Amino acid sequence: MAIKLIVSDLDGTLLDSEKRLPSDFFDVLDEVERRGITFAVASGRTYSAAEHLFPEKYRKSIALICDNGACTYLNDELVHSAPLDRAVYEEILDACDRIGGFKLVVCAAGGVYHLKNSKEFFNEVGKFYKKHAEIGDFRAIDDTIFKMAICDERGTYTHGKPRFDEIFGDRLNVQVSGEIWMDVMTAGVSKGKALNALQQRLDVSRAETMAFGDYFNDLDMLLSAEWSFCPENGHEEIKRQCRFVCADCDHGGVVESIRKYALLDEEGIKETV
């Protein structure tokens, strides 16, 4: 069965360690589009931090699943969003104050927000956020909030996430997105759920979907694709869950795999041993 939809995480997967697209990516994307295959990005990044990677002509044809699935754009139009409820957002801020030790970035429709007294911290992560504003109080934000990116240097998998799960239970989706990062979204929001909605909208099956990801926030997306790939630099558990392991992000594993498995001719896709 031919591939009709290709979806890829950005950081650590499609982008190299310098946050650059592979040099031959747009050549491959042109061929993908010529064959009628939809290409999608699924990222923890906000829309403004993802869309700038793609020239305008491509933004009119690709899909962008942003904020770990809290909002999805197709053909440069917002087709789905699931923002945090304002009352729940305030509860999250209260929990962060009680627990202490967290550093926050709030991701919203108008861009991202960070505290004025966190410039040094934000300078380190600012490369991920192209449109941002300094504020004095997170409670003063008047915007549609999709996600909170929370840094916990004590370890998100062993400290931050368990604490949040204990407090909020199934009212939130807390995704570990790095050793010291977690993304907090409303319940039911994930890359996988967003991919499922996109598959339904495009009338594409799991068997016709190819997906690439490297970390836990990619897992349900990868499980929603028969052709699942983890780059060599990805987490070992994610590699075990995927059908394939491809070359690492610094050696173009995504584009190499697209060429090898999705851009074959009449004989179709053949799994290699």
Coordinates of C-alpha atoms in Angstrom, one line a residue:
M1 CA 0.0 0.0 0.0
A2 CA 1.4 3.4 -1.0
I3 CA 2.3 6.1 1.5
K4 CA -0.2 9.0 1.4
L5 CA 0.9 11.0 4.6
I6 CA 4.3 11.6 6.1
V7 CA 4.6 13.2 9.5
S8 CA 7.9 14.2 11.3
D9 CA 8.9 15.6 14.6
L10 CA 11.4 18.5 14.2
D11 CA 14.0 18.8 16.9
G12 CA 16.2 15.8 17.2
T13 CA 14.5 14.2 14.2
L14 CA 14.1 16.2 11.0
L15 CA 16.4 19.1 12.1
D16 CA 20.1 18.5 12.8
S17 CA 21.8 19.4 16.0
E18 CA 22.3 22.9 14.7
K19 CA 18.5 23.2 14.1
R20 CA 18.8 23.1 10.3
L21 CA 16.8 21.2 7.8
P22 CA 18.7 18.7 5.7
S23 CA 20.3 20.3 2.6
D24 CA 18.2 18.2 0.2
F25 CA 15.0 18.4 2.2
F26 CA 13.1 20.7 -0.2
D27 CA 14.1 18.5 -3.2
V28 CA 12.5 15.6 -1.4
L29 CA 9.5 17.7 -0.4
D30 CA 8.9 18.7 -4.0
E31 CA 8.9 15.1 -5.1
V32 CA 6.6 14.1 -2.1
E33 CA 4.1 16.8 -3.2
R34 CA 4.4 15.9 -6.9
R35 CA 3.3 12.4 -6.0
G36 CA 0.3 13.6 -4.0
I37 CA 1.6 12.8 -0.6
T38 CA 0.9 15.2 2.2
F39 CA 3.8 16.2 4.4
A40 CA 3.2 17.2 8.0
V41 CA 5.3 18.5 10.8
A42 CA 4.4 17.5 14.4
S43 CA 6.3 19.5 17.0
G44 CA 6.2 20.8 20.5
R45 CA 7.1 24.2 19.0
T46 CA 4.5 26.9 18.6
Y47 CA 3.3 27.8 15.1
S48 CA 5.6 30.8 14.8
A49 CA 8.6 28.7 15.8
A50 CA 7.8 26.1 13.2
E51 CA 6.4 27.8 10.2
H52 CA 9.4 30.1 9.6
L53 CA 11.4 27.0 8.6
F54 CA 9.3 26.6 5.5
P55 CA 9.0 29.2 2.6
E56 CA 5.5 30.5 2.1
K57 CA 4.8 28.3 -1.0
Y58 CA 5.3 25.2 1.1
R59 CA 3.2 26.5 4.0
K60 CA 0.3 26.5 1.6
S61 CA 0.6 22.7 1.1
I62 CA 1.9 21.1 4.3
A63 CA 0.3 20.5 7.6
L64 CA 1.7 21.8 10.9
I65 CA 0.8 20.1 14.1
C66 CA 2.1 22.5 16.8
D67 CA 2.3 22.7 20.6
N68 CA 2.3 18.9 20.7
G69 CA -1.1 18.7 19.1
A70 CA -2.9 21.6 20.7
C71 CA -3.3 23.3 17.4
T72 CA -3.1 22.1 13.8
Y73 CA -2.7 24.0 10.6
L74 CA -3.4 22.6 7.1
N75 CA -2.6 24.7 4.0
D76 CA -1.7 27.5 6.4
E77 CA -5.1 27.6 8.0
L78 CA -6.0 26.7 11.6
V79 CA -8.2 23.6 11.4
H80 CA -8.1 22.4 15.0
S81 CA -7.3 23.7 18.4
A82 CA -7.6 22.6 22.0
P83 CA -6.5 25.4 24.3
L84 CA -6.0 25.1 28.1
D85 CA -9.1 26.2 30.1
R86 CA -8.2 29.5 31.9
A87 CA -9.2 28.1 35.3
V88 CA -6.9 25.1 34.8
Y89 CA -4.1 27.3 33.6
E90 CA -4.4 29.3 36.9
E91 CA -4.3 26.0 38.8
I92 CA -1.1 25.0 37.0
L93 CA 0.5 28.3 38.0
D94 CA -0.5 27.7 41.6
A95 CA 1.0 24.2 41.5
C96 CA 4.2 25.5 40.1
D97 CA 4.4 28.1 42.9
R98 CA 3.7 25.5 45.6
I99 CA 6.2 22.9 44.3
G100 CA 8.8 25.5 43.4
G101 CA 11.9 25.2 41.2
F102 CA 10.3 25.3 37.8
K103 CA 11.0 27.6 34.9
L104 CA 8.1 28.3 32.6
V105 CA 7.4 29.3 29.0
V106 CA 3.8 29.9 28.1
C107 CA 2.8 29.1 24.5
A108 CA -0.2 30.9 23.1
A109 CA -1.9 32.0 19.9
G110 CA -0.1 35.3 19.9
G111 CA 3.4 33.8 20.6
V112 CA 5.2 32.8 23.7
Y113 CA 5.6 34.5 27.1
H114 CA 8.4 34.5 29.6
L115 CA 9.1 36.4 32.8
K116 CA 11.2 39.6 32.6
N117 CA 13.5 38.2 35.3
S118 CA 14.2 35.0 33.3
K119 CA 16.2 36.6 30.4
E120 CA 19.2 34.4 31.0
F121 CA 17.1 31.2 31.0
F122 CA 15.1 32.3 28.0
N123 CA 18.2 33.2 26.0
E124 CA 19.1 29.5 26.2
V125 CA 15.8 28.3 24.9
G126 CA 14.8 31.3 22.8
K127 CA 16.1 29.6 19.6
F128 CA 12.9 27.6 19.7
Y129 CA 10.6 30.6 19.9
K130 CA 10.7 33.3 17.2
K131 CA 7.8 35.4 18.5
H132 CA 8.0 36.1 22.3
A133 CA 7.2 38.7 24.9
E134 CA 8.5 39.5 28.3
I135 CA 5.9 39.9 31.1
G136 CA 5.9 40.5 34.8
D137 CA 3.3 38.0 35.8
F138 CA 2.0 34.9 33.9
R139 CA -1.5 35.6 35.3
A140 CA -1.6 38.8 33.3
I141 CA -1.5 37.0 30.0
D142 CA -4.6 37.8 27.9
D143 CA -4.3 35.2 25.1
T144 CA -5.5 31.8 24.0
I145 CA -3.0 29.4 25.8
F146 CA -2.2 26.1 24.1
K147 CA 0.6 24.7 26.1
M148 CA 3.0 25.4 29.0
A149 CA 6.6 24.3 28.5
I150 CA 8.1 23.6 32.0
C151 CA 11.8 23.2 32.8
D152 CA 12.6 21.0 35.8
E153 CA 16.3 20.5 36.3
R154 CA 15.6 17.8 38.9
G155 CA 14.3 15.6 36.0
T156 CA 10.9 15.7 34.5
Y157 CA 10.5 12.0 34.2
T158 CA 11.3 11.3 37.8
H159 CA 10.1 14.5 39.5
G160 CA 8.1 17.0 37.5
K161 CA 5.7 14.7 35.7
P162 CA 4.9 12.5 38.7
R163 CA 4.1 15.6 40.8
F164 CA 1.8 17.0 38.1
D165 CA 0.1 13.6 37.6
E166 CA -0.5 13.4 41.3
I167 CA -2.1 16.8 41.4
F168 CA -4.1 16.9 38.1
G169 CA -4.7 13.2 37.3
D170 CA -6.4 12.8 33.9
R171 CA -7.3 16.5 33.7
L172 CA -4.0 17.3 31.9
N173 CA -1.8 15.6 29.4
V174 CA 1.8 16.0 30.7
Q175 CA 4.3 14.9 28.1
V176 CA 8.0 14.4 28.9
S177 CA 9.7 16.2 25.9
G178 CA 13.3 16.1 27.2
E179 CA 15.3 15.2 30.3
I180 CA 14.5 18.5 32.0
W181 CA 11.5 19.5 29.9
M182 CA 7.8 18.6 30.0
D183 CA 4.9 20.0 28.0
V184 CA 1.6 20.5 29.8
M185 CA -1.6 20.6 27.7
T186 CA -5.3 19.9 28.2
A187 CA -6.4 16.3 28.6
G188 CA -6.7 14.5 25.3
V189 CA -4.2 16.7 23.5
S190 CA -1.2 14.9 21.9
K191 CA 0.6 14.5 18.6
G192 CA -1.0 11.2 18.1
K193 CA -4.6 12.5 18.6
A194 CA -3.8 15.4 16.2
L195 CA -2.4 12.9 13.6
N196 CA -5.5 10.8 14.0
A197 CA -7.7 13.9 13.2
L198 CA -5.5 14.7 10.2
Q199 CA -5.7 11.1 8.9
Q200 CA -9.5 11.3 9.2
R201 CA -9.7 14.7 7.4
L202 CA -7.4 13.5 4.6
D203 CA -9.0 10.0 4.5
V204 CA -5.6 8.3 5.1
S205 CA -5.2 5.0 7.0
R206 CA -2.6 4.0 9.5
A207 CA -1.2 1.7 6.8
E208 CA -0.7 4.7 4.5
T209 CA 1.1 6.8 7.1
M210 CA 4.8 7.2 7.7
A211 CA 5.9 8.9 11.0
F212 CA 9.3 9.9 12.5
G213 CA 10.0 10.8 16.1
D214 CA 12.7 10.6 18.8
Y215 CA 11.1 11.1 22.2
F216 CA 8.2 10.2 24.5
N217 CA 6.0 13.0 23.2
D218 CA 6.2 11.4 19.8
L219 CA 5.2 7.9 20.9
D220 CA 1.4 7.9 20.3
M221 CA 2.0 9.5 16.9
L222 CA 4.5 6.8 16.0
L223 CA 2.0 4.1 17.1
S224 CA -0.6 5.7 14.7
A225 CA 1.6 4.9 11.7
E226 CA 2.4 1.5 10.3
W227 CA 5.7 3.0 9.0
S228 CA 7.2 4.3 12.2
F229 CA 10.8 5.4 12.4
C230 CA 13.1 6.6 15.2
P231 CA 16.5 8.2 14.4
E232 CA 19.6 6.5 15.9
N233 CA 20.0 9.5 18.3
G234 CA 16.5 8.9 19.7
H235 CA 15.5 7.4 23.1
E236 CA 16.1 3.7 23.4
E237 CA 12.5 3.0 24.4
I238 CA 11.2 4.8 21.4
K239 CA 13.5 2.8 19.1
R240 CA 12.1 -0.4 20.6
Q241 CA 8.5 0.8 19.9
C242 CA 9.2 1.7 16.3
R243 CA 9.2 -0.6 13.2
F244 CA 12.5 1.0 11.9
V245 CA 15.5 2.8 13.2
C246 CA 17.0 5.3 10.7
A247 CA 20.2 7.4 10.5
D248 CA 20.5 10.1 13.2
C249 CA 19.3 13.6 12.7
D250 CA 22.8 14.8 11.7
H251 CA 22.9 12.3 8.8
G252 CA 19.5 13.0 7.3
G253 CA 17.7 9.9 8.5
V254 CA 14.3 11.3 7.7
V255 CA 14.9 12.2 4.1
E256 CA 17.0 9.1 3.5
S257 CA 14.0 7.0 4.7
I258 CA 11.5 8.9 2.7
R259 CA 13.5 8.3 -0.4
K260 CA 14.0 4.6 0.4
Y261 CA 10.4 3.7 1.4
A262 CA 7.9 6.4 0.2
L263 CA 9.4 7.4 -3.2
L264 CA 9.5 4.1 -4.9
D265 CA 7.8 3.5 -8.2
E266 CA 5.3 1.0 -9.5
E267 CA 6.5 -2.0 -7.4
G268 CA 5.5 -0.1 -4.2
I269 CA 7.1 -0.2 -0.8
K270 CA 9.2 -3.2 0.1
E271 CA 10.6 -3.7 3.6
T272 CA 14.3 -4.5 3.6
V273 CA 15.8 -7.0 5.9

